Short mmCIF file of C-alpha atoms and ligand atoms in Angstrom, two decimals:
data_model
loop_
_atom_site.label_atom_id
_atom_site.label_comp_id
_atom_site.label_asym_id
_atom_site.label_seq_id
_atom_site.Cartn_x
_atom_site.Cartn_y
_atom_site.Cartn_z
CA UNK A 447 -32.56 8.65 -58.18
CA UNK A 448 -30.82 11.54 -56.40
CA UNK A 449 -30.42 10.94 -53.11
CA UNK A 450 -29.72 12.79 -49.93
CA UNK A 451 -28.17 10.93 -46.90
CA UNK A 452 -27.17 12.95 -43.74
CA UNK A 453 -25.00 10.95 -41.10
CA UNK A 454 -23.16 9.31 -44.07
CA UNK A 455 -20.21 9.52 -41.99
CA UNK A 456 -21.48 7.30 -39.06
CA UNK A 457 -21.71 3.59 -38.61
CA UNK A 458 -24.92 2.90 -40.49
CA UNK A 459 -24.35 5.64 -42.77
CA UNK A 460 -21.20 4.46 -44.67
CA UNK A 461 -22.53 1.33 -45.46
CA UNK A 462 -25.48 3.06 -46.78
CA UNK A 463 -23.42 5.31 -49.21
CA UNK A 464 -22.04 2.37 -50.81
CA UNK A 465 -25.26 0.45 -51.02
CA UNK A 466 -26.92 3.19 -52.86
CA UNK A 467 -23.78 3.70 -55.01
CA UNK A 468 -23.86 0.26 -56.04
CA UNK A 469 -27.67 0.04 -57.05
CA UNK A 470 -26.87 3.10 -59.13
CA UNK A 471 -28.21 6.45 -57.23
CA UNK A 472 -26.96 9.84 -57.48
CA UNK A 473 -25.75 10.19 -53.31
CA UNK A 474 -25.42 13.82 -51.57
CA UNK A 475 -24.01 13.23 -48.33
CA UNK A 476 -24.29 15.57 -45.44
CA UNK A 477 -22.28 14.75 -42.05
CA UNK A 478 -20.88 17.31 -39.50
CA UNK A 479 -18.08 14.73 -38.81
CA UNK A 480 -18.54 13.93 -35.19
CA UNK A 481 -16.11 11.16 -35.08
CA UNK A 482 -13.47 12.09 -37.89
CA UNK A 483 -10.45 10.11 -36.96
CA UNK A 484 -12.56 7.08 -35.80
CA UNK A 485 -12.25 5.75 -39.08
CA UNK A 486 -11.61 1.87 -38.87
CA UNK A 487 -11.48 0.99 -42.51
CA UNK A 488 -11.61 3.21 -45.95
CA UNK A 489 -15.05 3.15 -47.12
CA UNK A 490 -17.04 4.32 -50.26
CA UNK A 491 -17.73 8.14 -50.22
CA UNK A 492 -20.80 10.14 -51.77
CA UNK A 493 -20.94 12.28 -54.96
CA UNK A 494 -21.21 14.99 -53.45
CA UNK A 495 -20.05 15.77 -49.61
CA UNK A 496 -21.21 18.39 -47.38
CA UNK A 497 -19.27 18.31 -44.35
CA UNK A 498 -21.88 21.00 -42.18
CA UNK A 499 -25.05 20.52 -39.22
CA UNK A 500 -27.73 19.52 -40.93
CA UNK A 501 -29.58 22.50 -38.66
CA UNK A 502 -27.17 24.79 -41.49
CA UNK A 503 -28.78 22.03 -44.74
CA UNK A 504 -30.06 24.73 -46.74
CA UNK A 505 -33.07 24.63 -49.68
CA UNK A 506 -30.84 25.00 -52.20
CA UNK A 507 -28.43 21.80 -50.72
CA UNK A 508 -31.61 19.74 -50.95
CA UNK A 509 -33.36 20.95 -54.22
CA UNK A 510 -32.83 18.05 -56.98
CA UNK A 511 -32.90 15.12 -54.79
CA UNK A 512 -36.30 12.76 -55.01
CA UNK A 513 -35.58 11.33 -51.21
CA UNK A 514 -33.60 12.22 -48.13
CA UNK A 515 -32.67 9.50 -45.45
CA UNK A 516 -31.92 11.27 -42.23
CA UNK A 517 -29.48 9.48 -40.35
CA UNK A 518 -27.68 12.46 -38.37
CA UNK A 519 -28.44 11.93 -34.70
CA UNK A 520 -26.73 11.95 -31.04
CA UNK A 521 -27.00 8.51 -31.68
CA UNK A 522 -27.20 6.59 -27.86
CA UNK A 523 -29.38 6.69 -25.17
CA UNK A 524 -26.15 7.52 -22.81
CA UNK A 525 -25.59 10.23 -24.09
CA UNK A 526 -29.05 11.60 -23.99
CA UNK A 527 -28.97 11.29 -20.22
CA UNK A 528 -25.71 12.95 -20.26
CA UNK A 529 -27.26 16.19 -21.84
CA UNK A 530 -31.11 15.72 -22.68
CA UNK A 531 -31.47 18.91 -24.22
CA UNK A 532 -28.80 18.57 -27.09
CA UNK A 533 -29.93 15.07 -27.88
CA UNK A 534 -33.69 17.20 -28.21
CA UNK A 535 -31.71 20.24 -30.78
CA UNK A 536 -30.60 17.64 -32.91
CA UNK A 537 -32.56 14.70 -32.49
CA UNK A 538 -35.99 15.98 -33.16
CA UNK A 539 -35.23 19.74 -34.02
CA UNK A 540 -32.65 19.93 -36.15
CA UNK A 541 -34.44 17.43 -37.90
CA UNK A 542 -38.26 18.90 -37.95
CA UNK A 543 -36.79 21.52 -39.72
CA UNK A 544 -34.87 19.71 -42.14
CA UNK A 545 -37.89 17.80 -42.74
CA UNK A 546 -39.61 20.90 -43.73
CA UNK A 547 -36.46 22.62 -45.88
CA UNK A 548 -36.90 19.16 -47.84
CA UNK A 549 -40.96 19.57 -48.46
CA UNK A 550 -40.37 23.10 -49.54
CA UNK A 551 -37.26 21.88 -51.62
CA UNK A 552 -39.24 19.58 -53.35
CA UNK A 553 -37.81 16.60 -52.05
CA UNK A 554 -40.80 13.61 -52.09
CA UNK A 555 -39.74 10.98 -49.65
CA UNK A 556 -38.55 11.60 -46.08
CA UNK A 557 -36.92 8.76 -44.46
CA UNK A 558 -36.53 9.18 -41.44
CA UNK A 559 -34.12 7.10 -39.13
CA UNK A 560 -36.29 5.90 -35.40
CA UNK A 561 -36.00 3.32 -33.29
CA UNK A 562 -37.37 0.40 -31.71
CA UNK A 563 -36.60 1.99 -28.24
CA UNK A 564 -39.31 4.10 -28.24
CA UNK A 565 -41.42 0.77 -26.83
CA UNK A 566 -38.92 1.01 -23.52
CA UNK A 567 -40.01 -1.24 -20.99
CA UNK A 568 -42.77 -3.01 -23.23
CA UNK A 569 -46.14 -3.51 -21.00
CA UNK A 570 -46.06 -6.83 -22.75
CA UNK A 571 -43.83 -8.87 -25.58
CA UNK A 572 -44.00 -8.78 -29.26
CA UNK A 573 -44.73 -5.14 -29.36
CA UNK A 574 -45.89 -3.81 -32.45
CA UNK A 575 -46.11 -0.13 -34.11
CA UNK A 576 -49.39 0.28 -33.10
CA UNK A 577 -48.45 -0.46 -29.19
CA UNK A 578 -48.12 2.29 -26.30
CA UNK A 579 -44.55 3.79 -26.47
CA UNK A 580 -42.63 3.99 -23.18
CA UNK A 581 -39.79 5.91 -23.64
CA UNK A 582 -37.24 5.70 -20.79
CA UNK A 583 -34.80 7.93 -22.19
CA UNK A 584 -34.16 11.77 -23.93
CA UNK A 585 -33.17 9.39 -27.43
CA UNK A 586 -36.47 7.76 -27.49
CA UNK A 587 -38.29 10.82 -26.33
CA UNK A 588 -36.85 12.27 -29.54
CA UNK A 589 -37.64 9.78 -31.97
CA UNK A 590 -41.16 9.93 -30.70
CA UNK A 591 -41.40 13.67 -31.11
CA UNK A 592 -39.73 13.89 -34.32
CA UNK A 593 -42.60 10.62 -35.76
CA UNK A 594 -45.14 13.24 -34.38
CA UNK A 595 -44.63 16.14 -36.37
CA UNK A 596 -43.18 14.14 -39.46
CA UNK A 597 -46.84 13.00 -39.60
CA UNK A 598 -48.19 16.55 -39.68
CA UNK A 599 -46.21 17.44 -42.59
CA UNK A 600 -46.71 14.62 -44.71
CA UNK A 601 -49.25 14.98 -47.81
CA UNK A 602 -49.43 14.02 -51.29
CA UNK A 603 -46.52 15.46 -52.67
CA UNK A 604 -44.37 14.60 -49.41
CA UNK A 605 -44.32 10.91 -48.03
CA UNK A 606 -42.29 10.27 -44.45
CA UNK A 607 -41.44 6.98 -42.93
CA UNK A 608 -39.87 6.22 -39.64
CA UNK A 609 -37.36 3.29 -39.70
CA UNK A 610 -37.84 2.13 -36.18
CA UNK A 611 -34.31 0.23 -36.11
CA UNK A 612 -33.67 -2.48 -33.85
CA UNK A 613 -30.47 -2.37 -31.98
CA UNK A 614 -27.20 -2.63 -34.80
CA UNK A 615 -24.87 -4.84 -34.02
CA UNK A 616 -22.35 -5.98 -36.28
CA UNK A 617 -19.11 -5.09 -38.66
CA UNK A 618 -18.70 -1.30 -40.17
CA UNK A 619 -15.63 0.54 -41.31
CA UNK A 620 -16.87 3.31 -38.92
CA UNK A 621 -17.07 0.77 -36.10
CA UNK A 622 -18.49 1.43 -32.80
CA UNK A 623 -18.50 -0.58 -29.64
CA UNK A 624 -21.02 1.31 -27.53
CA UNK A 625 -23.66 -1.45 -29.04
CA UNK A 626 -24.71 -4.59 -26.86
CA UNK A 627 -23.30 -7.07 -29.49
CA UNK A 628 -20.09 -5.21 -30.39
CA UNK A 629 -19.26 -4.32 -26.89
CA UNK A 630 -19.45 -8.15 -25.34
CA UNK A 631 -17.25 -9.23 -28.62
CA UNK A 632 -14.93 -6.32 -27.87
CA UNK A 633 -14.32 -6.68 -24.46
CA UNK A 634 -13.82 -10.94 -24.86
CA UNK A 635 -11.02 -10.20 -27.10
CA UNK A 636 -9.71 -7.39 -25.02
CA UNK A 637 -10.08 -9.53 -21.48
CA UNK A 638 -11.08 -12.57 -22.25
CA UNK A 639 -13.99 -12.40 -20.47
CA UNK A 640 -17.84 -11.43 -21.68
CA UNK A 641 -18.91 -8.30 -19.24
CA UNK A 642 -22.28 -8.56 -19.18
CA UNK A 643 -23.46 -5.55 -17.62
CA UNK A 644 -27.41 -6.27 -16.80
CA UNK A 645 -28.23 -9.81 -15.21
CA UNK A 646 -28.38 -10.67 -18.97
CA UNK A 647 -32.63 -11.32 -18.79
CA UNK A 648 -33.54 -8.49 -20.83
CA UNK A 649 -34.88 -8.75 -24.49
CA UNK A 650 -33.79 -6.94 -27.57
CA UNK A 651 -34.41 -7.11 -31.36
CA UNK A 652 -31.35 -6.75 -32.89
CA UNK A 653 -30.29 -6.20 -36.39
CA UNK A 654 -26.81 -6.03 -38.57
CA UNK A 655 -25.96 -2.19 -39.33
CA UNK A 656 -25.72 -3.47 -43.10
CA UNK A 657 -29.53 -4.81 -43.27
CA UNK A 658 -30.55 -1.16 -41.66
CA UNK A 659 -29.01 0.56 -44.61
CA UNK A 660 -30.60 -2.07 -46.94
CA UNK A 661 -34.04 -1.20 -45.64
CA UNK A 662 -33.22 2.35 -46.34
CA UNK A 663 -32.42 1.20 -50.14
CA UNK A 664 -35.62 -0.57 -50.38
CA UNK A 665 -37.66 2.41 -48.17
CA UNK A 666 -36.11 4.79 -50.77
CA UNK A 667 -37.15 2.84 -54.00
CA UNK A 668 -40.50 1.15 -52.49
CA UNK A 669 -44.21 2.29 -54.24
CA UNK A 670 -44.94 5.36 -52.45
CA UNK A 671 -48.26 3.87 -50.62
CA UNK A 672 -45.94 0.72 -49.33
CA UNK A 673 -44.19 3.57 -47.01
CA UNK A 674 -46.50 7.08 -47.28
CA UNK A 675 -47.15 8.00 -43.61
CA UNK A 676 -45.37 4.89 -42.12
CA UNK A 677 -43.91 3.62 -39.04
CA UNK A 678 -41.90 0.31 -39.86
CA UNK A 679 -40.37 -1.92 -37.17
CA UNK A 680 -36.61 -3.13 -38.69
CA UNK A 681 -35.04 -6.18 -37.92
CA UNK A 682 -36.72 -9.40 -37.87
CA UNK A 683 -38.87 -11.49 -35.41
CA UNK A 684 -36.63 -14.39 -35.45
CA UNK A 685 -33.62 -12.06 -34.33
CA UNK A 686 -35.25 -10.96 -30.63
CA UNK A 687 -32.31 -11.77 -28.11
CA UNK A 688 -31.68 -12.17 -24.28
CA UNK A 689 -28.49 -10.62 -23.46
CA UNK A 690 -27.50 -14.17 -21.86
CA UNK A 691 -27.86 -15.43 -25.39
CA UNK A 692 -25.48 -12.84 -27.35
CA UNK A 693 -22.91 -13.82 -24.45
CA UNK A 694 -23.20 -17.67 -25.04
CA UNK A 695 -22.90 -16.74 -28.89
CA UNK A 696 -19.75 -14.74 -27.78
CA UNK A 697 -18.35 -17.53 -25.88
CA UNK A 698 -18.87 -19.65 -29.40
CA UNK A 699 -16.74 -17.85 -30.97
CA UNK A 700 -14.71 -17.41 -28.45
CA UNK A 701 -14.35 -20.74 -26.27
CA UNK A 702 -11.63 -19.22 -23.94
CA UNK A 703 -13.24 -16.35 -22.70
CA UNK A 704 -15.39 -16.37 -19.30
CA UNK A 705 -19.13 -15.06 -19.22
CA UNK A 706 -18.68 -12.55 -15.99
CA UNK A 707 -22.03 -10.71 -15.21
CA UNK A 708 -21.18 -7.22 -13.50
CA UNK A 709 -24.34 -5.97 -12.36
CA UNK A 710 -22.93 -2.54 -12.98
CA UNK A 711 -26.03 -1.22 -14.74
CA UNK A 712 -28.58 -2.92 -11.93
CA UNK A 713 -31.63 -4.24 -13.30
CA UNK A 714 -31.93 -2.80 -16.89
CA UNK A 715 -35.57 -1.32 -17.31
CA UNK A 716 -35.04 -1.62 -21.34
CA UNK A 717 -36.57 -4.82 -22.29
CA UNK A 718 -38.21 -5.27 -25.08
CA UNK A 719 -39.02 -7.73 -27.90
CA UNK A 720 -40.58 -6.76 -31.18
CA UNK A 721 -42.82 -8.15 -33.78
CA UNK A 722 -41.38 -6.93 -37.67
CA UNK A 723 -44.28 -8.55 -39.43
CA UNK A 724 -45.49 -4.91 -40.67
CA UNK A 725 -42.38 -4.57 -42.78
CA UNK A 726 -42.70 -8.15 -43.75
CA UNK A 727 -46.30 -7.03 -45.85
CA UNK A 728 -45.29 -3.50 -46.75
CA UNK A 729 -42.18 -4.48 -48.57
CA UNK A 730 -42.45 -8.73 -48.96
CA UNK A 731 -39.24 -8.51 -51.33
CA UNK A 732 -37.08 -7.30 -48.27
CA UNK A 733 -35.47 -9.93 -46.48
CA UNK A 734 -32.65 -9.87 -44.25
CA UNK A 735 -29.10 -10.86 -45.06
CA UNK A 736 -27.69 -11.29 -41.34
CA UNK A 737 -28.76 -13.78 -38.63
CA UNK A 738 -27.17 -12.80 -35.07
CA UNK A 739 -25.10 -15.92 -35.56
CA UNK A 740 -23.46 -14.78 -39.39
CA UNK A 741 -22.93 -11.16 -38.39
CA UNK A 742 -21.50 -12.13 -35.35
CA UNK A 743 -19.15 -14.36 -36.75
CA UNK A 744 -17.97 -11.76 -39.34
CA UNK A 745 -17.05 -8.92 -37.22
CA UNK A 746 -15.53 -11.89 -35.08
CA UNK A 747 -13.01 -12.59 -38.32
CA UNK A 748 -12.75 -8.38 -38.63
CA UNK A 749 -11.72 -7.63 -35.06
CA UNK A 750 -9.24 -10.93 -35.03
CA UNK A 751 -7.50 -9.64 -38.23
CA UNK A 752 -7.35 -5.96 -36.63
CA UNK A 753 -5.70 -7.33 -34.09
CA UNK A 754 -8.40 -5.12 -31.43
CA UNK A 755 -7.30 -5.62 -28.13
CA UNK A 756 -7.63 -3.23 -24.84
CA UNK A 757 -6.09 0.04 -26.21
CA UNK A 758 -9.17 -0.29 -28.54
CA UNK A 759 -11.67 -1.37 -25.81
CA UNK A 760 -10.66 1.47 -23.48
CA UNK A 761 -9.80 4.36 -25.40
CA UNK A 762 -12.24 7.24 -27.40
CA UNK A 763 -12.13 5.75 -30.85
CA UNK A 764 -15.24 3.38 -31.05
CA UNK A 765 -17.57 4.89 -28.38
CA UNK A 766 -19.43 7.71 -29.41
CA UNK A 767 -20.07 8.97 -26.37
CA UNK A 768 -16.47 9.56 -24.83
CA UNK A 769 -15.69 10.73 -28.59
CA UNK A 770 -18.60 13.44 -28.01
CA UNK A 771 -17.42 14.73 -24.97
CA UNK A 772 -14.70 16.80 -26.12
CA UNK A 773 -16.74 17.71 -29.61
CA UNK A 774 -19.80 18.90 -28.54
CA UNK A 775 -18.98 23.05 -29.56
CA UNK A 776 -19.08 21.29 -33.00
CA UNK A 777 -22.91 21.51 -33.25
CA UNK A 778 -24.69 24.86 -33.88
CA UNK A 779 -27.58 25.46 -32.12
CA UNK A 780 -31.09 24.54 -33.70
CA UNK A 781 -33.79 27.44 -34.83
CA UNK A 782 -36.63 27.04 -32.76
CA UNK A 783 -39.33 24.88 -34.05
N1 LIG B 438 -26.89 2.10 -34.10
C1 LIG B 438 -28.07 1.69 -33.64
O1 LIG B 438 -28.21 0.71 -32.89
C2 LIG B 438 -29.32 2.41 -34.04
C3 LIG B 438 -30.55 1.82 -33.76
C4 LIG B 438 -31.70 2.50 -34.08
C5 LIG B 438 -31.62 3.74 -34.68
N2 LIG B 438 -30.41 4.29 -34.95
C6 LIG B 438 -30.37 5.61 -35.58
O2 LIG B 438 -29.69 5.50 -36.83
C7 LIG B 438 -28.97 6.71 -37.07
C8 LIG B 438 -27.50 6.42 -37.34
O3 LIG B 438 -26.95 5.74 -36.23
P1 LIG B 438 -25.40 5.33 -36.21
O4 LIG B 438 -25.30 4.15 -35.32
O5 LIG B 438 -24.88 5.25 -37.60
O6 LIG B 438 -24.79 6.59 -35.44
P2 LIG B 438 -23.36 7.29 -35.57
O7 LIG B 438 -23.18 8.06 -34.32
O8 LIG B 438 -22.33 6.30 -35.94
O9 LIG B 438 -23.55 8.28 -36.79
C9 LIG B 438 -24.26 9.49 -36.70
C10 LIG B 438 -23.61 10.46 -37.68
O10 LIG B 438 -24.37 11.67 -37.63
C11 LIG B 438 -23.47 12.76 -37.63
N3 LIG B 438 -24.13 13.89 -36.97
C12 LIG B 438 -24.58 13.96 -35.70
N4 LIG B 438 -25.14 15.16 -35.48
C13 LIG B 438 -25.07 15.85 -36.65
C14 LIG B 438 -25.49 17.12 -37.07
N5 LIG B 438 -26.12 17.95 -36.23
N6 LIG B 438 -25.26 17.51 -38.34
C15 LIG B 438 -24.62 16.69 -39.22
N7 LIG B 438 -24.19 15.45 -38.87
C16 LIG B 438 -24.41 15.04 -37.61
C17 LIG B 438 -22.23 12.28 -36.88
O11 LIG B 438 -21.09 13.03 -37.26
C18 LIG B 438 -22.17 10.81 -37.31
O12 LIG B 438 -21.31 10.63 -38.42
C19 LIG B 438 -29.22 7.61 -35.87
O13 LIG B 438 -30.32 8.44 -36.15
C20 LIG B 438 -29.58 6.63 -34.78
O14 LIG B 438 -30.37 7.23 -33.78
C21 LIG B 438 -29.25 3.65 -34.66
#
């Protein structure tokens, strides 16, 4: 298949390049690199590369390809509170109208990259797609929108699907440290000591950024009624965290550094755990790869053979939002939708 990827340049995104390489699609990439010069590792690149805003994707960019997997995003809920109305251009915008350059392109499959925060401060645990959404931030707020009118476009020659990721943890060459998992690991090896910024009680799914590209492989190659219409918890129901427990894994790995809990974010209202059984019967053959525990461990070996340390931990490189500060005249505006 041809395939369109936008945000092939980010953390998920690179991995997802290769994976589609390497079962033998046809990849377009689109990326406005946001974080060029963040580059940890090399990493595979697409056939073709178009280094623009997806708000500038035009028709004839997307004309050819049988599915797009939309990626591109202000990708943290930081930064949405830092400026709500950019995280809205680009978030659910920028891609409404890329959804609907695709349809009229002839593009069939939309795939559309959500999250699991939309459920916020669950009313209850083991939320599933069908439960209220609660979002507590501009991110989720955008996902929701965008899931809305994705819906209203969708017909028989156009099938969309929301991914609604679980938080990635986990090893990428375009690394980032903004992420629960990443960050605790990170800042052991820079301090020896495992920040925990909430009292470490609440709950998160989590998921390696490796199995979120794999379940855009499958998405993308799935029967069209497994996915038509869709949204589809990622991640699996065994891999629902405490904080508290991603620090004692941390401290596994690494036996000399402290658990210190810093309070510094107050009582985190995001707490939620999530029930993935949905994906389990849409797409039974999808499975997978990473437990908490494996990925963990591997970015563990990565970040020891890097050497990362404090210059790492402190500085722009691996945190999207500082990065984004200083870049954000790099994004055009978005046309109304
Ligand atoms: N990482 C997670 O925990 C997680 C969880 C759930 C959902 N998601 C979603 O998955 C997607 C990818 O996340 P990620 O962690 O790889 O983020 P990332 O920040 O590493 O990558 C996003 C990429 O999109 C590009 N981009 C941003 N705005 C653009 C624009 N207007 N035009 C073209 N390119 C643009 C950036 O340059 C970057 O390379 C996002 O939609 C994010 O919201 C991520």
């Amino acid at each position: 298949m041809n395939i369109f990827v936008t945000g092939h340049l980010g953390y998920i995104g690179v991995h997802l390049v290769e994976l589609l390489k390497a079962a033998g699609h046809r990849v377009t990439g689109c990326d406005l690199g946001l974080f060029e010069g963040c580059e940890w590792e090399p990493f595979v690149r697409p056939d073709v590369e178009l280094l623009k805003d997806v708000g500038d994707v035009t028709e004839g960019d997307l004309e050819g390809h049988d599915a797009l997997c939309h990626l591109a995003a202000i990708s943290n809920d930081p930064m949405g509170d830092l400026n709500p109305e950019i995280t809205l251009s680009v978030n659910r915008d920028k891609s409404v109208e890329l959804a609907r350059r695709a349809k009229s392109a002839g593009v069939g499959r939309f795939l559309f990259s959500g999250s699991c925060s939309v459920y916020g401060a669950g009313e209850k645990l083991d939320l599933e797609e069908t439960d209220p959404l609660n979002p507590l931030t501009a991110y989720a707020q955008s996902k929701i929108e965008t899931e809305e009118r994705l819906w209203e476009l969708s017909d028989d020659g156009f099938s969309t699907a929301s991914l609604r990721n679980a938080t990635a943890y986990g090893h990428s060459p375009m690394l980032r440290i903004d992420l629960v998992v990443n960050n605790l690991l990170g800042s052991a090896l820079s301090y020896g000591e495992i920040r925990i910024k909430s009292d470490g009680s609440p709950w998160r799914p989590l998921v390696h950024c490796r199995d979120i590209a794999r379940a855009f492989v499958a998405f993308a190659e799935a029967p069209r009624e497994a996915i038509h219409n869709q949204a589809i918890n990622v991640g699996g129901n065994q891999e629902n965290y405490q904080v508290r427990d991603v620090g004692d894994l941390v401290k596994q790995l690494i036996p000399t550094a402290e658990v210190a809990y810093t309070g510094e974010v107050g009582e985190d209202p995001r707490n939620y755990r999530v029930k993935f059984d949905k994906l389990g019967k849409l797409l039974p053959g999808f499975k997978l790869q990473y437990t908490l525990a494996s990925g963990m461990e591997e970015l563990h070996r990565a970040m020891v053979d890097h050497g990362f340390n404090k210059i790492d931990f402190e500085g722009d490189r691996f945190v999207r939002l500082r990065t984004l500060r200083d870049r954000m005249e790099m994004l055009s505006p978005a046309s109304a939708v």
